Short mmCIF file of C-alpha atoms in Angstrom, two decimals:
data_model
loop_
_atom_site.label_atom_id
_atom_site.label_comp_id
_atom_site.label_asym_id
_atom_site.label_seq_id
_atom_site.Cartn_x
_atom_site.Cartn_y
_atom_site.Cartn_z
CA UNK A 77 22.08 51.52 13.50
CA UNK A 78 19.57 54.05 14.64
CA UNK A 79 16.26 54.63 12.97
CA UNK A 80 13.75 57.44 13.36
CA UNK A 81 10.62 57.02 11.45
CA UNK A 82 7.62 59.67 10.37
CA UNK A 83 4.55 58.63 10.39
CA UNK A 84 2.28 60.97 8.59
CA UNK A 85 -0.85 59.71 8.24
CA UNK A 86 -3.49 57.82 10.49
CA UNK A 87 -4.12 54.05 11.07
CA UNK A 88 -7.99 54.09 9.11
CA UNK A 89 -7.48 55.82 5.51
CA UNK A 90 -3.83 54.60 4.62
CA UNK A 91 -1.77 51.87 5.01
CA UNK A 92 1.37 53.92 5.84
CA UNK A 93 1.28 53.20 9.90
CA UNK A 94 1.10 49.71 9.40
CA UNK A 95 3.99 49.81 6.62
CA UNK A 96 6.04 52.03 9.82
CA UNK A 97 4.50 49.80 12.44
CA UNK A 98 6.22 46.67 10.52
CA UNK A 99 9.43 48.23 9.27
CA UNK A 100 10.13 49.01 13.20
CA UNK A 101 9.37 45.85 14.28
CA UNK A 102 11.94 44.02 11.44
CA UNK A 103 14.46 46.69 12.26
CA UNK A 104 14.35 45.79 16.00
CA UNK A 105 14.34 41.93 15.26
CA UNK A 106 17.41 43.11 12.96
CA UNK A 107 18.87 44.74 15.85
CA UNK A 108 18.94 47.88 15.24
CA UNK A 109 17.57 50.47 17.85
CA UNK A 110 14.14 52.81 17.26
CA UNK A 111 14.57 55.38 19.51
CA UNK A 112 11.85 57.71 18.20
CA UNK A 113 9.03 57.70 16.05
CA UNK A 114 6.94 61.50 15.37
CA UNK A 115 3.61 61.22 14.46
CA UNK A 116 2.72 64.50 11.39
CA UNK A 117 -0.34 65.29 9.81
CA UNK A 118 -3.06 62.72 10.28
CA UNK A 119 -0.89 60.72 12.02
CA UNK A 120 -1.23 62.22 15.25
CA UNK A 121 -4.76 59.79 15.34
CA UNK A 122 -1.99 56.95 15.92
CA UNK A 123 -2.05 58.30 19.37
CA UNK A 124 -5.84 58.42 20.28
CA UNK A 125 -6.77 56.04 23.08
CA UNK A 126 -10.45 56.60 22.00
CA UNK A 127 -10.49 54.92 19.10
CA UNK A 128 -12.27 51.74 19.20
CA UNK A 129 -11.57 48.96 15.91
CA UNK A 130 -13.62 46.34 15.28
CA UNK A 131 -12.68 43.12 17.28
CA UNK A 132 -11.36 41.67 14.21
CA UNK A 133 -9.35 44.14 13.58
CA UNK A 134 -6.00 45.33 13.94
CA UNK A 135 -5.31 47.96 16.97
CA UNK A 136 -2.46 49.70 15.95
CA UNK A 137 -2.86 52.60 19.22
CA UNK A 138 -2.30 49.60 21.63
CA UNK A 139 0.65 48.41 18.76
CA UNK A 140 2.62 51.24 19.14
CA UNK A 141 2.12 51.43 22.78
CA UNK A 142 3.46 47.90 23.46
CA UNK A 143 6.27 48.39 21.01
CA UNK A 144 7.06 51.64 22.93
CA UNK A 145 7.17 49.63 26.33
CA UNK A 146 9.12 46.94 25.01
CA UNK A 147 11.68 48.37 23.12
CA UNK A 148 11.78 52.17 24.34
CA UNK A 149 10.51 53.84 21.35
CA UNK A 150 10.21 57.34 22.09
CA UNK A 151 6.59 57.98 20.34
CA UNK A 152 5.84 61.83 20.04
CA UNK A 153 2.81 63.70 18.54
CA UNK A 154 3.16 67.08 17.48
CA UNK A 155 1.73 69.47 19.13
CA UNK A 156 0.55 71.99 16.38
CA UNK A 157 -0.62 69.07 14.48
CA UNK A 158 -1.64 67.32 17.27
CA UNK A 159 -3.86 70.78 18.85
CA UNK A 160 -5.59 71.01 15.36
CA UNK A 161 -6.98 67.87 15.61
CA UNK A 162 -7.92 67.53 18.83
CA UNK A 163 -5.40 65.17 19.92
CA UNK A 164 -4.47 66.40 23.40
CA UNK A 165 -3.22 65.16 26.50
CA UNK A 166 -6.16 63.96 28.04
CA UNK A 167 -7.17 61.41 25.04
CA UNK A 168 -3.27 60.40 24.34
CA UNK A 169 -2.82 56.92 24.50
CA UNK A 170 -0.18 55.17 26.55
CA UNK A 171 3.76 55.07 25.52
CA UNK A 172 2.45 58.49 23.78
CA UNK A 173 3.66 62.07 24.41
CA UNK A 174 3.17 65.11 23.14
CA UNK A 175 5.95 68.06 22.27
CA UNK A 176 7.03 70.11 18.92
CA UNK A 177 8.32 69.53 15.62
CA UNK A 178 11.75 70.32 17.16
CA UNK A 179 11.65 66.69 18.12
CA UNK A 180 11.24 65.63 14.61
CA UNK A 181 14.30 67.67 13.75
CA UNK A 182 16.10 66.69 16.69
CA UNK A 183 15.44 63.07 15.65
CA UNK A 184 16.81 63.47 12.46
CA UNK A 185 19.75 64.87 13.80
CA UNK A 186 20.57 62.12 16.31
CA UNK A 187 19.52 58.70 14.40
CA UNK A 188 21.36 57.59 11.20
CA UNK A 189 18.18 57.26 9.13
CA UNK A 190 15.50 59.01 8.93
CA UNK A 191 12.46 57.34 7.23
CA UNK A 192 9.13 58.91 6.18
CA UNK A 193 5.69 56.79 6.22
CA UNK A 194 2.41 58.36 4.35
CA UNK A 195 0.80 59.84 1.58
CA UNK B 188 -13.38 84.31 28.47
CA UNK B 189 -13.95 88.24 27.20
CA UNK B 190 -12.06 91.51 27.25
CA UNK B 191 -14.11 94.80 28.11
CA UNK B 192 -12.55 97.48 26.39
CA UNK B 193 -14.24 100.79 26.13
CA UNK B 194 -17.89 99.24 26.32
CA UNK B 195 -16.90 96.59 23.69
CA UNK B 196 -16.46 92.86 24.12
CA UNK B 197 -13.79 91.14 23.08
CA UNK B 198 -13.83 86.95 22.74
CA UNK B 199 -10.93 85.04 24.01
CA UNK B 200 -10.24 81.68 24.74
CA UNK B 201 -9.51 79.90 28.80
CA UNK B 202 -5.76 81.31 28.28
CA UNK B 203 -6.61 85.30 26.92
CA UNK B 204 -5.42 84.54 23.70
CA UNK B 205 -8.22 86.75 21.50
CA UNK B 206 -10.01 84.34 19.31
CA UNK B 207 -9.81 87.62 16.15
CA UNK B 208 -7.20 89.11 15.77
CA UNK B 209 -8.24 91.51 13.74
CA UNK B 210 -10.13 93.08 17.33
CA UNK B 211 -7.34 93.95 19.07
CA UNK B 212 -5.90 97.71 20.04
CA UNK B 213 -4.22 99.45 21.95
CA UNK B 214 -6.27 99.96 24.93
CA UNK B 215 -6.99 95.74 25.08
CA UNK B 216 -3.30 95.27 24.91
CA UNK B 217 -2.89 97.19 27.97
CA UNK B 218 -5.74 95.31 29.26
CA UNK B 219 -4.35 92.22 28.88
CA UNK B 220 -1.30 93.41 30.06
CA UNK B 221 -2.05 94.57 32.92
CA UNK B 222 -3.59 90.38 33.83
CA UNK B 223 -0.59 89.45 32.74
CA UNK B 224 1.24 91.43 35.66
CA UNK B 225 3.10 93.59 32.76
CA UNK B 226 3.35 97.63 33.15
CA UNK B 227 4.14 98.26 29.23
CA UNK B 228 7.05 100.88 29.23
CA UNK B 229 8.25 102.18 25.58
CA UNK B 230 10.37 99.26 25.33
CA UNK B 231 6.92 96.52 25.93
CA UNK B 232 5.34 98.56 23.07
CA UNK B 233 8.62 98.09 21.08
CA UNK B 234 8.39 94.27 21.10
CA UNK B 235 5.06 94.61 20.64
CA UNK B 236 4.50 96.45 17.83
CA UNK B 237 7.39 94.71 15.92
CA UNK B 238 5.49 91.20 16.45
CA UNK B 239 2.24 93.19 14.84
CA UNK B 240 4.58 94.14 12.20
CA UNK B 241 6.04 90.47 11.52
CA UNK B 242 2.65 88.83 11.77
CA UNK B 243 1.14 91.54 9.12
CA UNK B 244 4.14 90.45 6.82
CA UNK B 245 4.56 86.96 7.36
CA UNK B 246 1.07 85.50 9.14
CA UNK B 247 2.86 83.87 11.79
CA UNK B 248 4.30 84.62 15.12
CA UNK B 249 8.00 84.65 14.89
CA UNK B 250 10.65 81.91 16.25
CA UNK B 251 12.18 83.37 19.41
CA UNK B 252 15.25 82.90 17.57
CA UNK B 253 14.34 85.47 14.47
CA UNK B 254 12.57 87.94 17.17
CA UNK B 255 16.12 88.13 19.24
CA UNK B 256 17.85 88.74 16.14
CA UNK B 257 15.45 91.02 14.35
CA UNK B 258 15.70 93.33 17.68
CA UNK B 259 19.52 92.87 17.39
CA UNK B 260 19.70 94.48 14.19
CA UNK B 261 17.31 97.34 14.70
CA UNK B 262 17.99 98.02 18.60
CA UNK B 263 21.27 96.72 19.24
CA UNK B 264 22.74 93.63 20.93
CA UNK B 265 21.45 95.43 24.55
CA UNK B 266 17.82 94.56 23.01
CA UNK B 267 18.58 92.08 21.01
CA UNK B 268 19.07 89.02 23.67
CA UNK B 269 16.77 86.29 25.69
CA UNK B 270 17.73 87.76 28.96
CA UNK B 271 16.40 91.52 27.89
CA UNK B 272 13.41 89.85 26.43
CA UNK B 273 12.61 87.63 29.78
CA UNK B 274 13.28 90.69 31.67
CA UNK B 275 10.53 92.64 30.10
CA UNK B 276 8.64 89.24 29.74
CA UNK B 277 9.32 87.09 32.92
CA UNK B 278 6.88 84.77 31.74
CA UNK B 279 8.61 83.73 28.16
CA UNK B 280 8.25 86.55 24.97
CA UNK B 281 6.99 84.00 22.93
CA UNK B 282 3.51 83.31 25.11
CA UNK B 283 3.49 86.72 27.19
CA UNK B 284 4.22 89.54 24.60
CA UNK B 285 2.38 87.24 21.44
CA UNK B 286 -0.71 87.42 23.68
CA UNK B 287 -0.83 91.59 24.59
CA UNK B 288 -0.06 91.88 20.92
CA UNK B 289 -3.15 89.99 20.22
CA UNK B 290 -1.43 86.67 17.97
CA UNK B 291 -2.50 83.81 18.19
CA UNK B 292 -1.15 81.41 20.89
CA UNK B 293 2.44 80.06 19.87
CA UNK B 294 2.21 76.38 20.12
CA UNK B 295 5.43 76.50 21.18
CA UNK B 296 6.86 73.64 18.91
CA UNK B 297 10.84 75.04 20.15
CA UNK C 93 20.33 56.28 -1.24
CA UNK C 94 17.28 54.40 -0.99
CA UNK C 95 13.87 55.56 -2.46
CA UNK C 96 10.58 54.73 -1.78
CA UNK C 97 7.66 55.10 -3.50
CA UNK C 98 4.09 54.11 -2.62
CA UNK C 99 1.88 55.32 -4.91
CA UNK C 100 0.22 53.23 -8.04
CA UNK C 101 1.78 54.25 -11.53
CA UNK C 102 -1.57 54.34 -12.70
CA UNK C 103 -3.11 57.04 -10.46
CA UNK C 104 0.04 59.23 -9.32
CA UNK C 105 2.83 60.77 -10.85
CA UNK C 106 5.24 59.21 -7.51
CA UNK C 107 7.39 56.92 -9.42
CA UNK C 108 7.47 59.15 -12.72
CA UNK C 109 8.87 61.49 -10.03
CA UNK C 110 11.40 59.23 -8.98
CA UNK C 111 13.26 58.04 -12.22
CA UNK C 112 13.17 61.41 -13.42
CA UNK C 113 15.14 62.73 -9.82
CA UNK C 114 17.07 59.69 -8.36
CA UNK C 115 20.86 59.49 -9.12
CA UNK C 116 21.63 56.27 -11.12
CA UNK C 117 22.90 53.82 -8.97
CA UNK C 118 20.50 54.34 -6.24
CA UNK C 119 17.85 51.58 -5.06
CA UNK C 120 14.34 52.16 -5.47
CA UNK C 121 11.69 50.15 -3.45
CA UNK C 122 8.47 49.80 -4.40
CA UNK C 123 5.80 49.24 -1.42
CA UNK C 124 1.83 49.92 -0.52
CA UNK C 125 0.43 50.29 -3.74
CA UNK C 126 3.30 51.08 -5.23
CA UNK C 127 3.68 47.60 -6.00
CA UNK C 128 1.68 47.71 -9.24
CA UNK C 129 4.81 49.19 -10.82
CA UNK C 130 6.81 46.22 -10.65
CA UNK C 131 3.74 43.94 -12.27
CA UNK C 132 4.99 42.82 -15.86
CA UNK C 133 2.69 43.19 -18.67
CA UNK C 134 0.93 46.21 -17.93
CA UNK C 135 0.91 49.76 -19.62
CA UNK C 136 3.27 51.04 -17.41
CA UNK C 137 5.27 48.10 -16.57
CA UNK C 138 7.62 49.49 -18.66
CA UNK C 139 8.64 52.82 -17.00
CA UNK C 140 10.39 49.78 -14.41
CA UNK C 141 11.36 47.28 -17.17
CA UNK C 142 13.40 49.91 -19.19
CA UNK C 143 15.50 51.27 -16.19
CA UNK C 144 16.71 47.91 -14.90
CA UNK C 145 20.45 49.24 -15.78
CA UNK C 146 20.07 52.71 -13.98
CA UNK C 147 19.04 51.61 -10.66
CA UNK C 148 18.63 48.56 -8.08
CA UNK C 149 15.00 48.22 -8.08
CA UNK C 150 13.30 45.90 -5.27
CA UNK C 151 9.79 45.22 -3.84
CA UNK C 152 7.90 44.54 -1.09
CA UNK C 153 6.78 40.63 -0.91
CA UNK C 154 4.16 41.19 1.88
CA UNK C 155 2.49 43.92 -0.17
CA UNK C 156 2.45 41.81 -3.14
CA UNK C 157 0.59 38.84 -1.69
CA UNK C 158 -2.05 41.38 0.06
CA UNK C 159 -2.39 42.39 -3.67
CA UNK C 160 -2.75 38.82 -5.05
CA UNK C 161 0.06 39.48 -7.09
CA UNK C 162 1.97 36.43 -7.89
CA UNK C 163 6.24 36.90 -7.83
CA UNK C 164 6.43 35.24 -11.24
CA UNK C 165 3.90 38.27 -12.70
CA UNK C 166 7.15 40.50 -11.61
CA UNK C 167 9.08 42.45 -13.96
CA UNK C 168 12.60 40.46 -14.65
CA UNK C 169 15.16 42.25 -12.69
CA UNK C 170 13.08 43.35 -9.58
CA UNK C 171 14.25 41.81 -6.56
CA UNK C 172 11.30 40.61 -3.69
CA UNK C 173 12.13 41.51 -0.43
CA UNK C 174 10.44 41.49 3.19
CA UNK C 175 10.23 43.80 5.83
CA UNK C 176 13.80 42.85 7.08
CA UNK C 177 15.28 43.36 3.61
CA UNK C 178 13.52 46.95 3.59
CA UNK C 179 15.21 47.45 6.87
CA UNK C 180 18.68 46.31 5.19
CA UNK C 181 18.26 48.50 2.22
CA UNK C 182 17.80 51.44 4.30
CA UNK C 183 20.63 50.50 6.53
CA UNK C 184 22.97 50.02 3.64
CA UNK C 185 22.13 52.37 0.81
CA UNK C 186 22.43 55.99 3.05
CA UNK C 187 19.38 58.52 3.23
CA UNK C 188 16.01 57.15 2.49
CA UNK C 189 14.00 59.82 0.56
CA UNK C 190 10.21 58.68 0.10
CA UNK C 191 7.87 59.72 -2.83
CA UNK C 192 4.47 59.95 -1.54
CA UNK D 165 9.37 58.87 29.15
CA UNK D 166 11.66 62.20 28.08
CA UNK D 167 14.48 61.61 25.80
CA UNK D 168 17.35 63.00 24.34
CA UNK D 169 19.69 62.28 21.63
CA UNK D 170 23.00 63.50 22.06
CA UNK D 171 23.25 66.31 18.86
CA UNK D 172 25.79 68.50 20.15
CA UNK D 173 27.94 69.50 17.19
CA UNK D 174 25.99 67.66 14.91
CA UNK D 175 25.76 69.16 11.35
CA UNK D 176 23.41 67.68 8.37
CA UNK D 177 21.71 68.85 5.36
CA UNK D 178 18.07 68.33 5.57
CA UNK D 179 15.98 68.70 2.38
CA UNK D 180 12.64 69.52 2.31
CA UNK D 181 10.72 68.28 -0.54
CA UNK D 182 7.72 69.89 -1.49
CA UNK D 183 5.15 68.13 -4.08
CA UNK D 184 2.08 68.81 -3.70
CA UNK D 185 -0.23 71.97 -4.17
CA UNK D 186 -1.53 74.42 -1.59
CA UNK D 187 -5.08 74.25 -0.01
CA UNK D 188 -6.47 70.97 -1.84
CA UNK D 189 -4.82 68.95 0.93
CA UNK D 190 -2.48 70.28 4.55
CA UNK D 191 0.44 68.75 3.24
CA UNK D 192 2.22 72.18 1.99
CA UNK D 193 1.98 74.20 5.36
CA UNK D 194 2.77 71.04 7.36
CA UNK D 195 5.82 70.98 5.66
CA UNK D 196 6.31 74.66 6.00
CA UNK D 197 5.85 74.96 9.61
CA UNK D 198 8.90 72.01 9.92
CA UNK D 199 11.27 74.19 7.70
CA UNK D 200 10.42 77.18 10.06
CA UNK D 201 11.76 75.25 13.24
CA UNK D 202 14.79 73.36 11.33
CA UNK D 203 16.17 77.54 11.25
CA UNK D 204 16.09 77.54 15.03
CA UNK D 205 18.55 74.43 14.67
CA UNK D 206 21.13 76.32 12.66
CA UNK D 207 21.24 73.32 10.17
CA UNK D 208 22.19 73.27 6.28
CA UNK D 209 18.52 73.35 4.65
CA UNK D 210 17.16 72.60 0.60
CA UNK D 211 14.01 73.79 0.17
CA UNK D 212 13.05 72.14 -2.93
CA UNK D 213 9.70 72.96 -5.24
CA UNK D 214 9.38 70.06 -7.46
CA UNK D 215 5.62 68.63 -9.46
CA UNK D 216 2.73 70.32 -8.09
CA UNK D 217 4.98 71.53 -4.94
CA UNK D 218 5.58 74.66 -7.19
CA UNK D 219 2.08 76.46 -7.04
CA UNK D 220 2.84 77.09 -3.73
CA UNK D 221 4.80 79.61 -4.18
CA UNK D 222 2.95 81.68 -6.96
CA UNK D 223 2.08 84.75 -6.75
CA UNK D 224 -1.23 86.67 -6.20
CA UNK D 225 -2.75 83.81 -3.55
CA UNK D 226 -5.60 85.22 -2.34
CA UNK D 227 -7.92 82.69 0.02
CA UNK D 228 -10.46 85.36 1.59
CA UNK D 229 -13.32 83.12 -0.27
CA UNK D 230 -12.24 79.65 -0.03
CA UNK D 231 -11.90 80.22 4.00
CA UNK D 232 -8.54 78.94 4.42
CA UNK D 233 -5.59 81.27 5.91
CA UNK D 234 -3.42 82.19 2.80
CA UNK D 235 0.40 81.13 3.56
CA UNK D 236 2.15 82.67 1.02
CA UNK D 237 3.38 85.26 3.10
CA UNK D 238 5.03 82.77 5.36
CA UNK D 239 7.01 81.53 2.81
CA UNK D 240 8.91 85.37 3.06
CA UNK D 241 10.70 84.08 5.99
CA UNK D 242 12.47 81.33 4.34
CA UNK D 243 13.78 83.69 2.27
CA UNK D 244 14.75 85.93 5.19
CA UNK D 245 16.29 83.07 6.95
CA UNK D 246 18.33 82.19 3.72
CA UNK D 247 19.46 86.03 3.56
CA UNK D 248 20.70 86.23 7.19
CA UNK D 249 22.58 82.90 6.97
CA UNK D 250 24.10 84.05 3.77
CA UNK D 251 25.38 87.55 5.70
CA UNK D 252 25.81 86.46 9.13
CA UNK D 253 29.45 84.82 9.19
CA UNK D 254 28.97 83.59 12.13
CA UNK D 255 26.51 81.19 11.48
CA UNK D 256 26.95 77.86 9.68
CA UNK D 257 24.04 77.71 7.59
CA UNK D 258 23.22 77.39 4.24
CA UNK D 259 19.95 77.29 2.68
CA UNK D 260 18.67 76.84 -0.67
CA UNK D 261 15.57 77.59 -2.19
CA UNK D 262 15.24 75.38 -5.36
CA UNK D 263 12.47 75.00 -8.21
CA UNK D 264 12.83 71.87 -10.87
CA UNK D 265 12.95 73.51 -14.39
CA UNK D 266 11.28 70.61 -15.66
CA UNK D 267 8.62 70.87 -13.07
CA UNK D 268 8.08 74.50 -13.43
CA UNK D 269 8.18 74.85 -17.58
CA UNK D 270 5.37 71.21 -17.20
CA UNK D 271 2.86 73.71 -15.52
CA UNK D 272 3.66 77.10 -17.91
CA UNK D 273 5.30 78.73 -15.12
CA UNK D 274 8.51 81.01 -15.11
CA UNK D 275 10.70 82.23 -12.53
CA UNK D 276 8.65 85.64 -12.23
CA UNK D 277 6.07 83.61 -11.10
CA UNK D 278 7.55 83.02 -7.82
CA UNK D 279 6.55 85.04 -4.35
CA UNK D 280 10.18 83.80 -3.28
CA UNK D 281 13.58 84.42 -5.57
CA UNK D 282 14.42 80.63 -6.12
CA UNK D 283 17.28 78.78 -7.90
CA UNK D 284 16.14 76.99 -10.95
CA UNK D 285 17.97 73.54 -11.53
CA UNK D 286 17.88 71.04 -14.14
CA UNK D 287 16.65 67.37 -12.81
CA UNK D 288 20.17 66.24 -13.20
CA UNK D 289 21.42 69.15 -11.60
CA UNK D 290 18.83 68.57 -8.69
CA UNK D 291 19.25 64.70 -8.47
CA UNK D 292 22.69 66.03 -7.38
CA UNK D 293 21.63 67.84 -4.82
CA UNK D 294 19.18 65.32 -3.09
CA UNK D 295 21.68 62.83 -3.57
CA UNK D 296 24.53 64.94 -0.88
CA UNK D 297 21.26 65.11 1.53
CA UNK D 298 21.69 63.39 5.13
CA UNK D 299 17.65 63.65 5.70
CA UNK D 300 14.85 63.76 3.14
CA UNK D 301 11.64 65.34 4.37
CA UNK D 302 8.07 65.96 2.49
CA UNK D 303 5.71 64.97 0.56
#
């Protein structure tokens, strides 16, 4: 089965990236296929290569990127949410890109689930 | 970057976008027109003045989509098509003709 | 269909949502701090307790344990599940609508 | 890495759930903004105001002091999009604008309320409707 997720919300105030982080992960070790996650609201920060956790901590930027490489997740930020928040091409992280909500549409169109992650 | 339009400056960002839109007029659409490589003809202030109209009502630039149709049902299906609109437009309706009618930039999410 | 809900009883109005607009029949799953819904013995435990017959109600195992809540503190009737049985009900139970 | 899924044909009925009051937080407008590109898709659409998600629609929204942009207006081309999809035959489209009773009466709010005209639906009548969705999307 195909899953597209929504993430919604960024990896430092709620827990919702590393519930969609996880639930992608199982559903690949399930065998099903991920082929696109969009990152909404606050969770365009997923996607920002500047951001530095602690050493003891999680980093769920380089996460996504390596599940992206692995498994060909298609991650995309949006644009208009992406624009307001300063989260633009030159600060996107890799296994990122960025493009419109179309995609988020378009991924709900083509997967058999879509599932939203926030708050 | 700025607009100079009859002795008055006019803000806009490194694209021309105007940063208020509540500064624009006629003369600074033909202004920014003209850098676009545009000659407005009756039919340029058409499209223009119906996406000053739709932002007045609704606060946001329309979806190609609704401007095609909108233009459809008040000028016909001659008017009301992409390949009319690109014609007057080369560069894409959406960016070109939202920035002479002083919108702000479309961030193109279609 | 499968719902979600994340959200504490106690502080939003997610799950109250979510009885009041799911079909009966569909699975709920309660994750985050959502969680604190399916604890027994609490004021609201039994907003859960007294729909066990309308719906298929799970939750989250990993969630619980960040929580220190123990499965036996559980309202009777609510199925634990991990990230793999998440993935399952969303596979098998159609859309997935979450109540944030 | 571009990508493309393969939607040609593809038909679904996307709802769009909105919960959650204007201004205190982004989450109405972000949700707004997605409705306004699901139209270019030509795909069946609910837009449904349930729990706080109703004040955003009232009437008489006025932001100038608060500093925000006021989005009510926007919400006039939902409606428009609704209208032409109900007229044009030749599109495949049908949208829904939908407010919970339950919802609406909880805040002392009636349908004259509204900026938009809206459908008013019982809970059961609306668990119906979310139920025959393909793709549940808000907040």
């Amino acid at each position: 089965m195909k899953f597209a997720l929504l993430v919604n919300e960024g990896p430092f105030t709620h827990q919702a990236s590393d519930s969609a982080y996880l639930f992608a992960k199982a559903a690949i070790e399930k065998g099903h296929e991920v082929p696109r996650v969009f990152f909404y609201y606050d969770g365009v920060n997923n996607a920002n290569k500047l951001s530095e956790p602690q050493a003891d901590d999680r980093n769920l930027v380089k996460l996504w990127g390596a599940l992206a490489k692995d498994h060909e997740v298609d991650l995309v930020v949006c644009v208009a949410a992406g624009m307001r928040r300063g989260i633009k091409d030159d600060i996107l992280a890799e296994g990122f890109r960025i493009s419109g909500l179309g995609q988020l549409i378009e991924a709900g169109l083509g997967t058999d689930r879509l599932v939203m992650f926030g708050d | 970057m700025a607009y100079e339009v009859g002795g008055q400056t006019i803000e806009a960002d490194e694209e021309g976008y105007i940063l208020n839109i509540n500064e624009w007029n006629k003369d600074l659409a033909a202004i920014v027109a003209k850098e676009e490589g545009v000659e407005m003809t009756d039919e340029h202030w058409e499209v223009v003045n119906f996406l000053r109209e739709y932002y007045d009502e609704y606060q946001i630039a329309p979806a190609i989509r609704v401007l095609v149709k909108a233009l459809k049902k008040t000028m016909g299906p001659d008017k009301g098509n992409n390949k009319y609109l690109y014609e007057l437009f080369p560069y894409g309706p959406a960016k070109q003709a939202c920035k002479i009618a002083g919108l702000p930039k479309p961030t193109g999410c279609v | 269909m499968l719902h979600t809900v994340n959200k504490s009883p106690f502080e939003r109005n997610a799950l109250e949502s979510c009885l009041r607009l799911a079909k009966k029949g569909s699975a709920i799953i309660l994750f985050e701090d959502g969680v604190y819904g399916a604890m027994a013995g609490t004021a609201k435990s039994d907003m859960v307790a007294s729909r066990t017959g309308d719906y298929e109600f799970y939750v989250l195992g990993p969630d619980l344990a960040a929580r220190g809540i123990a499965e036996d503190q559980i309202i009777g009737g609510v199925k634990v599940v991990d990230y793999g049985g998440f993935v399952d009900l969303a596979a098998d139970k159609g859309t997935v609508q979450s109540w944030l | 890495m571009a990508f493309e899924f393969d939607t040609e044909g593809v038909k679904k009925t996307f709802t769009f759930l909105n919960r959650k009051a204007p201004y205190g937080t982004i989450y109405a407008l972000e949700v707004l903004e997605t409705v306004l590109i699901t139209a270019a898709f030509e795909q069946h659409a609910n837009i449904v105001f349930i729990d706080d998600g109703v004040y955003q629609i009232k009437k008489g929204q006025d932001t100038k002091a608060v500093n925000m942009k006021n989005f009510l207006p926007t919400y006039g081309i939902i409606e428009m999009e609704k209208d032409d999809a109900d007229e044009d035959e030749d599109i495949d489209m049908v949208w829904r604008i939908i407010v919970e009773k339950e919802s609406m009466e909880a805040r002392g709010l009636t349908e004259d309320d509204f900026k938009v005209g809206v459908e008013v639906l019982s809970s059961a009548e609306l668990a119906e409707v979310l139920d025959q969705s393909d793709v549940v999307i808000g907040g």
